[in-house]
GROMACS .gro file of C-alpha atoms in nm:
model
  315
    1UNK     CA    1  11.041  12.234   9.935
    2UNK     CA    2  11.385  12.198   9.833
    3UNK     CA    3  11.503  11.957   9.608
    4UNK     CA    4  11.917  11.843   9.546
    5UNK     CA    5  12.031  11.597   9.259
    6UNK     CA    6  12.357  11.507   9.097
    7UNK     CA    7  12.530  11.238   8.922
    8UNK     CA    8  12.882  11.102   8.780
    9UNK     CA    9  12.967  10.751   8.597
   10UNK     CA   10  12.914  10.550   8.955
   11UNK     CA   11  12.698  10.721   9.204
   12UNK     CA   12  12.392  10.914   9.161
   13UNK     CA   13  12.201  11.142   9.427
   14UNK     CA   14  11.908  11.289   9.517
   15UNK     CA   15  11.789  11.477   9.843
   16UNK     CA   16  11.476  11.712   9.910
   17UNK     CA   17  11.356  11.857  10.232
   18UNK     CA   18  10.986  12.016  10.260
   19UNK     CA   19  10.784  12.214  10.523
   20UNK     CA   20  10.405  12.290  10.498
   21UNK     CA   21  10.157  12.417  10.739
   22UNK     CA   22   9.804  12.450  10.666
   23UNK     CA   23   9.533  12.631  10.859
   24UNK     CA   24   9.142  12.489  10.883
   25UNK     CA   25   8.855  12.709  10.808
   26UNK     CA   26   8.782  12.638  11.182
   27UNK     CA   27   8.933  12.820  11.478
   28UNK     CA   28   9.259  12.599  11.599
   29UNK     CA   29   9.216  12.324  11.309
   30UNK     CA   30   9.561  12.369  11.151
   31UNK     CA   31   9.851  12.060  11.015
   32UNK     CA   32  10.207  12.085  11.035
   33UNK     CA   33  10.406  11.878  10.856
   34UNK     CA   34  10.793  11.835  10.811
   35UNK     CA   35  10.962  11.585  10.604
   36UNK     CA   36  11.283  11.470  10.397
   37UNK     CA   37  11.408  11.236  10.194
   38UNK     CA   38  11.716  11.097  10.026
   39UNK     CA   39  11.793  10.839   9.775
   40UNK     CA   40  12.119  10.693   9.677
   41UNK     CA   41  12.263  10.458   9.405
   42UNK     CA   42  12.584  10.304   9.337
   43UNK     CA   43  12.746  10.088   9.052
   44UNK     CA   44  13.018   9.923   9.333
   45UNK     CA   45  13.195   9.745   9.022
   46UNK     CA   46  13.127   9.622   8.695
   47UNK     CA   47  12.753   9.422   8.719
   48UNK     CA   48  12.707   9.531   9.081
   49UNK     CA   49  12.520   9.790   9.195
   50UNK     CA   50  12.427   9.884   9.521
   51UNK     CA   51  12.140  10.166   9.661
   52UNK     CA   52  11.905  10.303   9.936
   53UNK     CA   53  11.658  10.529   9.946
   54UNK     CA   54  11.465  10.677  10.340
   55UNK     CA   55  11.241  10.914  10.442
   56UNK     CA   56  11.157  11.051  10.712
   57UNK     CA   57  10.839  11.279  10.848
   58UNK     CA   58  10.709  11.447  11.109
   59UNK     CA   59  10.315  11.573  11.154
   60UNK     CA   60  10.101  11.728  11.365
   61UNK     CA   61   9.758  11.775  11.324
   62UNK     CA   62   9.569  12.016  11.562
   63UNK     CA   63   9.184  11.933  11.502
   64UNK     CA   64   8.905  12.059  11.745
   65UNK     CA   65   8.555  11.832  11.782
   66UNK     CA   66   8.411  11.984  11.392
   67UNK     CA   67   8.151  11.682  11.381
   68UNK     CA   68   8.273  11.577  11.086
   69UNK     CA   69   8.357  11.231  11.184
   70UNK     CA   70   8.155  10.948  11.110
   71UNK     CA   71   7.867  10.894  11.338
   72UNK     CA   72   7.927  11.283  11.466
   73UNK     CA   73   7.696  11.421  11.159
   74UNK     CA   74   7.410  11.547  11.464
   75UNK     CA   75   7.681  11.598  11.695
   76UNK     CA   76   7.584  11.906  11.962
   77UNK     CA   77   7.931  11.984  12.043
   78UNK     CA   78   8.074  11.991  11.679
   79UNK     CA   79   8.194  12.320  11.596
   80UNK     CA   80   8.086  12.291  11.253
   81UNK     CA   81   7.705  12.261  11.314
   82UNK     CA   82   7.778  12.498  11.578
   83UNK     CA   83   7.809  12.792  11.385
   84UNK     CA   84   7.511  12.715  11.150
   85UNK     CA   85   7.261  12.656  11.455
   86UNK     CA   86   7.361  12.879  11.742
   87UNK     CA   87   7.194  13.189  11.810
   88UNK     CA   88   7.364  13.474  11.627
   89UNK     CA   89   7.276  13.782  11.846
   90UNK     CA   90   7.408  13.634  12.186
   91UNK     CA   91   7.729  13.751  12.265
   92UNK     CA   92   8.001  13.473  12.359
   93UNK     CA   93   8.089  13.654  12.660
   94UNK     CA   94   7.971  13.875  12.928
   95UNK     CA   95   8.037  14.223  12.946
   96UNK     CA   96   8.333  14.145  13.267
   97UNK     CA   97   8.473  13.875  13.002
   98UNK     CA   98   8.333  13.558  13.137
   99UNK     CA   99   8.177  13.285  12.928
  100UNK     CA  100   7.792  13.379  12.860
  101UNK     CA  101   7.674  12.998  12.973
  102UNK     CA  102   7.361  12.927  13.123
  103UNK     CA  103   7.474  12.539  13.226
  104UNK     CA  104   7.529  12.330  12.987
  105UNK     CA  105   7.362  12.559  12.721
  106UNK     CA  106   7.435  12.942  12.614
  107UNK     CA  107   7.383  13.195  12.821
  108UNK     CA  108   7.094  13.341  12.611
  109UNK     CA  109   6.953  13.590  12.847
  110UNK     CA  110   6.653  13.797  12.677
  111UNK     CA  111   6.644  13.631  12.407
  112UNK     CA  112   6.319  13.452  12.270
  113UNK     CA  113   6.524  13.137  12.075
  114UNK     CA  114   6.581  12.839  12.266
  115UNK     CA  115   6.865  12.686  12.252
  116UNK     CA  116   7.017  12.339  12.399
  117UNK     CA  117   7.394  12.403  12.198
  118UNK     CA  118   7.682  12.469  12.439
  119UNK     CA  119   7.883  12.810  12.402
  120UNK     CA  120   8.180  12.738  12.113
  121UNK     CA  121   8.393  13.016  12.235
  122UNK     CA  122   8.414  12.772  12.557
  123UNK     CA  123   8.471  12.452  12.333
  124UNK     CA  124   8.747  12.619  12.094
  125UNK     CA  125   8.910  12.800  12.403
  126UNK     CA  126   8.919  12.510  12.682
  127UNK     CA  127   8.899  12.215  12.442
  128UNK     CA  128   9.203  12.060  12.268
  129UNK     CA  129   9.266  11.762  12.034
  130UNK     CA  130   9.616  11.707  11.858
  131UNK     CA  131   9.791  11.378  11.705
  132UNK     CA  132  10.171  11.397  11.653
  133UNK     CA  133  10.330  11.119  11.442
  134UNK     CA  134  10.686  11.005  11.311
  135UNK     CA  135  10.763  10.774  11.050
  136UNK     CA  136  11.070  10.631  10.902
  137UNK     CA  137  11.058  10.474  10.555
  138UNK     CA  138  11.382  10.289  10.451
  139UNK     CA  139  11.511  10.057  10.207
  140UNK     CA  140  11.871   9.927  10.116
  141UNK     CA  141  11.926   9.680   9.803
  142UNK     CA  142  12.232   9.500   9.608
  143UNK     CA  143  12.151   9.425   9.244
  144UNK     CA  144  12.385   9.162   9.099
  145UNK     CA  145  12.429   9.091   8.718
  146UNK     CA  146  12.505   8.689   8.739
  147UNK     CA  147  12.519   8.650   8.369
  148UNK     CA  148  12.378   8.818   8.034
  149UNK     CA  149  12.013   8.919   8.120
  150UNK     CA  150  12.003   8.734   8.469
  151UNK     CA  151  12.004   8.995   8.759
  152UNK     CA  152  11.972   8.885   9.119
  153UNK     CA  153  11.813   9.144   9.326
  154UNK     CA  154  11.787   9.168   9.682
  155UNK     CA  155  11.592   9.425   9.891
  156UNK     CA  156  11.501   9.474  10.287
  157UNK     CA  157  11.310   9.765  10.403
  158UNK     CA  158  11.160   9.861  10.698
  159UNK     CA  159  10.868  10.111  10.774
  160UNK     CA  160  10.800  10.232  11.177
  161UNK     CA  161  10.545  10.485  11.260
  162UNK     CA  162  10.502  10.651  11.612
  163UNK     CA  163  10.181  10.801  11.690
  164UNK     CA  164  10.090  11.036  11.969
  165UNK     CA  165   9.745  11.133  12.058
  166UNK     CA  166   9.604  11.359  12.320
  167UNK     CA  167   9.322  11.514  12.403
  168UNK     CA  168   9.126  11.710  12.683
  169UNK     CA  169   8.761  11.808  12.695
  170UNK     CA  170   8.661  12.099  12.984
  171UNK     CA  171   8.431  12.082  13.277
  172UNK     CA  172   8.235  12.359  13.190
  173UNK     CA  173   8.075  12.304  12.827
  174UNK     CA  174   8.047  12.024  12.558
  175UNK     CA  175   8.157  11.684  12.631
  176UNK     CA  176   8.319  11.673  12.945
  177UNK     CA  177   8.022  11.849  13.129
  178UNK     CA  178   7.878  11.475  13.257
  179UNK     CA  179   8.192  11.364  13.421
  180UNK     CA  180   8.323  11.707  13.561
  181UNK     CA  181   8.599  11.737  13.238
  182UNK     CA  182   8.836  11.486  13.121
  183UNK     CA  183   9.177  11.341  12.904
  184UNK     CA  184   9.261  11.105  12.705
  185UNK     CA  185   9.654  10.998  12.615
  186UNK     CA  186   9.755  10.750  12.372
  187UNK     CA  187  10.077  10.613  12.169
  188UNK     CA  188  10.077  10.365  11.956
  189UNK     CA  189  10.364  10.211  11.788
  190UNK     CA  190  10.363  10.037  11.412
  191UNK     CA  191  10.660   9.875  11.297
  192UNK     CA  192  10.743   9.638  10.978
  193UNK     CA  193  11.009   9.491  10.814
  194UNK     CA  194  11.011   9.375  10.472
  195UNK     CA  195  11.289   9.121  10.246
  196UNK     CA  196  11.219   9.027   9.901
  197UNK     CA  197  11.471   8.839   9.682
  198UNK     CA  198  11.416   8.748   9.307
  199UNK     CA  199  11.620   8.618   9.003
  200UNK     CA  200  11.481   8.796   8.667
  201UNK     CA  201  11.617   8.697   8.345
  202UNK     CA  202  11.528   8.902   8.029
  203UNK     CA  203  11.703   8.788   7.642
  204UNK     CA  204  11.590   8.818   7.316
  205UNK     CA  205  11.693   8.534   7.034
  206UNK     CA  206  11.650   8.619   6.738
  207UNK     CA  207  11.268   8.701   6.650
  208UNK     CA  208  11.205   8.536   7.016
  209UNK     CA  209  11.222   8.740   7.350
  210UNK     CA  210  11.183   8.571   7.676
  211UNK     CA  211  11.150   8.703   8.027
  212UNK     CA  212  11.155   8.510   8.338
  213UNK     CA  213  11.072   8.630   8.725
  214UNK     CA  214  11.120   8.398   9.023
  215UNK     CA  215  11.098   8.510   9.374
  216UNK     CA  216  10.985   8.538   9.732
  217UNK     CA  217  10.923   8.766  10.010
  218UNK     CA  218  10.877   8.785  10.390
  219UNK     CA  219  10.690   9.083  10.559
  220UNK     CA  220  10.634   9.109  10.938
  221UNK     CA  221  10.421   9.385  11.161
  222UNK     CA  222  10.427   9.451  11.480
  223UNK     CA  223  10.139   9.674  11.646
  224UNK     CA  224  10.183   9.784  12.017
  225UNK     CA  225   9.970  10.092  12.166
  226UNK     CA  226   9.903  10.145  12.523
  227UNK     CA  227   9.696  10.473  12.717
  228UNK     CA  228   9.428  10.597  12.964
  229UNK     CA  229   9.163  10.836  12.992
  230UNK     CA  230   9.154  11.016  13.311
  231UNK     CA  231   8.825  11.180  13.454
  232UNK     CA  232   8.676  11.474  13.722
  233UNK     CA  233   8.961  11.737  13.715
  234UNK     CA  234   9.026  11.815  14.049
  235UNK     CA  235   9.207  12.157  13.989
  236UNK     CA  236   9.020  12.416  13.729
  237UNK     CA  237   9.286  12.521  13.595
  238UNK     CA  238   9.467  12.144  13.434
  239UNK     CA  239   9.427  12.059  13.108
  240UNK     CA  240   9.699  11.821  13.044
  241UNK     CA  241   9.664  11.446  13.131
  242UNK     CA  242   9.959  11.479  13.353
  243UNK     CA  243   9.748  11.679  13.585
  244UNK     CA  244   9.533  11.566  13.923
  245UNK     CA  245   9.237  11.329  13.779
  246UNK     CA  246   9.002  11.137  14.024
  247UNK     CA  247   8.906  10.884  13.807
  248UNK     CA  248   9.165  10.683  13.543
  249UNK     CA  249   9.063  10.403  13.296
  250UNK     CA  250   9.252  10.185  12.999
  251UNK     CA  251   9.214  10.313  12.655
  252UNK     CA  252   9.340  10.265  12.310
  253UNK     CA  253   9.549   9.912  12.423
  254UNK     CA  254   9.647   9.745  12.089
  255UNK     CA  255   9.878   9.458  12.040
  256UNK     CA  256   9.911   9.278  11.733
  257UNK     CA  257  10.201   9.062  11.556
  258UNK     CA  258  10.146   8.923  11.183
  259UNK     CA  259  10.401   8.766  10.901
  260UNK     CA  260  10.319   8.741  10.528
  261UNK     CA  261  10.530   8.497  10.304
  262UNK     CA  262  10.494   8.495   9.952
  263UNK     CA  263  10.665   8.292   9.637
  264UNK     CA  264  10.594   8.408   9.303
  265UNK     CA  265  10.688   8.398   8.929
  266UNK     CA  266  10.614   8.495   8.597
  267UNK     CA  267  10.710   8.455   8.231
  268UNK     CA  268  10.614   8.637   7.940
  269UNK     CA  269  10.697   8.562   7.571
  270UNK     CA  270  10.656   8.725   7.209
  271UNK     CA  271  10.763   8.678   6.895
  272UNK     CA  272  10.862   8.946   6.645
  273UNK     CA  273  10.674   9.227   6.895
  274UNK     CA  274  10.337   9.063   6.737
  275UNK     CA  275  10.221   8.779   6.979
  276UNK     CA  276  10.270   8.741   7.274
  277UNK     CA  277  10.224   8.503   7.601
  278UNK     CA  278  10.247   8.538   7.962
  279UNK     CA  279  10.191   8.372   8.291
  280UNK     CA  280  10.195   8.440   8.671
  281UNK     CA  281  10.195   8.231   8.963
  282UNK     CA  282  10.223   8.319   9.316
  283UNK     CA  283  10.148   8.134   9.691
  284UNK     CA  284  10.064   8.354   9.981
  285UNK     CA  285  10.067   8.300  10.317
  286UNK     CA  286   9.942   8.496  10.605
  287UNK     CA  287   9.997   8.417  10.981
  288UNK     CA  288   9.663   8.561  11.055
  289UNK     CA  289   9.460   8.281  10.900
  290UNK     CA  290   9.353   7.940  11.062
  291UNK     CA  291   9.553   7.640  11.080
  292UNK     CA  292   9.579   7.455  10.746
  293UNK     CA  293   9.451   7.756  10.550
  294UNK     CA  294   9.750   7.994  10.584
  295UNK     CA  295   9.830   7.967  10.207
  296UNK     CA  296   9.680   8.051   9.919
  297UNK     CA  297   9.769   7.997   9.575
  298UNK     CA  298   9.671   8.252   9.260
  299UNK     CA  299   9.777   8.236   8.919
  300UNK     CA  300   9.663   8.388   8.537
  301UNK     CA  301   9.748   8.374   8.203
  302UNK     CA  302   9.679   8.579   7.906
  303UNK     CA  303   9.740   8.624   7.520
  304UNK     CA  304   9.794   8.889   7.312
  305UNK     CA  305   9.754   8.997   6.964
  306UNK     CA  306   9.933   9.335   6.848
  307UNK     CA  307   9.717   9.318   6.479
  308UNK     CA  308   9.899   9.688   6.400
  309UNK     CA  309  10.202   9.452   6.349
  310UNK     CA  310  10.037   9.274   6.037
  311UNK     CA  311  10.121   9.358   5.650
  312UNK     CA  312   9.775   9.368   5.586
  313UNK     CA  313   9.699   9.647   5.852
  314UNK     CA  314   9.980   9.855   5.869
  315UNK     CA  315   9.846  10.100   5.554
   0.00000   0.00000   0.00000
């Protein structure tokens, strides 16, 4: 990772950039993962200041069928439980190089020790399984200094992942024995916005200090993801979905569109640093709910006591 900062009296920086790539235990099981970021402040003139921060990041994960997934824990195919159950004096391959299969099972020749477990030098060879993703995180705000201790603050941000999925299972061993080998493709898209605007004032008079919050807040997502998985691979040698399939079916269609609204406020209140007061209130609403119970409202109080504070505690 590398990592950039600076300041002077009006603007203020920082930028860092970072690469990692990280290899499984298991054969092909590695993640890739590039990402940067910068963040930006600026007093534009006396009481107003101005700022953004992004990021952005790019992954890929590269993960063959381990059978660690939930509901996989028995899984024959998971390479995992493959190498803890499998036969270990049967060779992989045959002596002219060829998988040593015998159907859908190892090839296990003279040996004595059944065995119903496909061959995983076939799964971790033939079999593939990677998800790519992007993601943009952003945020721009103005902060406004309307009079002594009352700030207006306004903030939009927006966050949109991409997600690409593929995967292909062979004809010969594993999963894709039953319907002759097969691939999957999916990309889903998840976008949302975000504005929240809010008025805080913060004084102190005297013995007295007072702080004040009002606000409110809209949010919107957006969820749209659209593929196929494609079946009975009519040339040996494909293992892409953009090869020749015979059979092709709907998978992984999402579509989704949600808002969230939200006013809120709080107040606190203590005098000499010794008790103190405070209160919160705040309506929700969600677009997902039924008609007529959309909002919600949710509130607290509470009271405190700082007893160190007293003349007859503090020795």
């Amino acid at each position: 990772a590398l990592n950039f900062s600076g300041a002077n009296e009006k603007t203020s920086y920082y930028v860092s950039l970072g690469y990692s790539n990280q290899e499984g235990f298991i054969q092909k099981n590695s993640f890739e993962r590039k990402s940067g970021r910068v963040n930006l402040d600026h007093k534009l003139f006396k009481g107003v200041t101005i700022g953004t921060n992004f990021s952005y990041s790019n992954t890929l994960n590269k993960a063959p069928n381990t059978g660690s997934l939930p509901g996989q824990t028995f899984s024959t195919v998971g390479l995992g439980r493959l190498a803890i159950v499998l036969p270990p004096n049967v060779a992989a391959y045959n002596e002219d190089g060829s998988y040593n299969m015998n159907g859908s099972a190892v090839g296990l020749g003279a040996n004595t020790i059944a065995s119903n477990y496909p061959n995983s030098a076939v799964l971790i060879n033939e079999d593939s399984n990677t998800s790519e993703s992007d993601r943009i995180i952003g945020n721009i705000y103005a902060s406004i200094q309307l009079l002594k201790g009352l700030t207006l603050k306004t903030s939009y941000g927006l966050d949109n992942l991409k997600v690409d999925n593929n995967s292909f299972v062979n004809r010969l061993q594993g999963d894709g024995v039953a319907y002759n080998g097969g691939a999957t493709s999916n990309f889903v898209k998840n976008n949302r916005w975000n504005w929240s605007n809010t008025l805080n004032y913060n004084n102190t008079f005297g013995s007295h200090s007072l702080g004040v919050l009002v606000g409110a807040e809209d949010q919107s997502t957006s969820s749209n993801g659209y593929g196929a998985t494609r079946q009975n691979v009519i040339d040996p040698f494909i293992k892409v979905y953009q090869g020749a399939f015979g059979i092709i079916t709907p998978a992984g269609l999402v579509q989704g569109d949600n808002t969230f609204r939200s006013y809120f406020g709080s107040l606190s209140y203590d005098y000499k640093k010794k008790y103190y007061l405070s209160g919160s209130f705040r309506r929700d609403g969600y677009s997902g709910l039924s008609a007529g119970n959309k909002y919600g409202n949710f509130g607290g109080a509470s009271a405190g006591w700082a007893i160190s504070e007293e003349e007859f505690y503090k020795n």
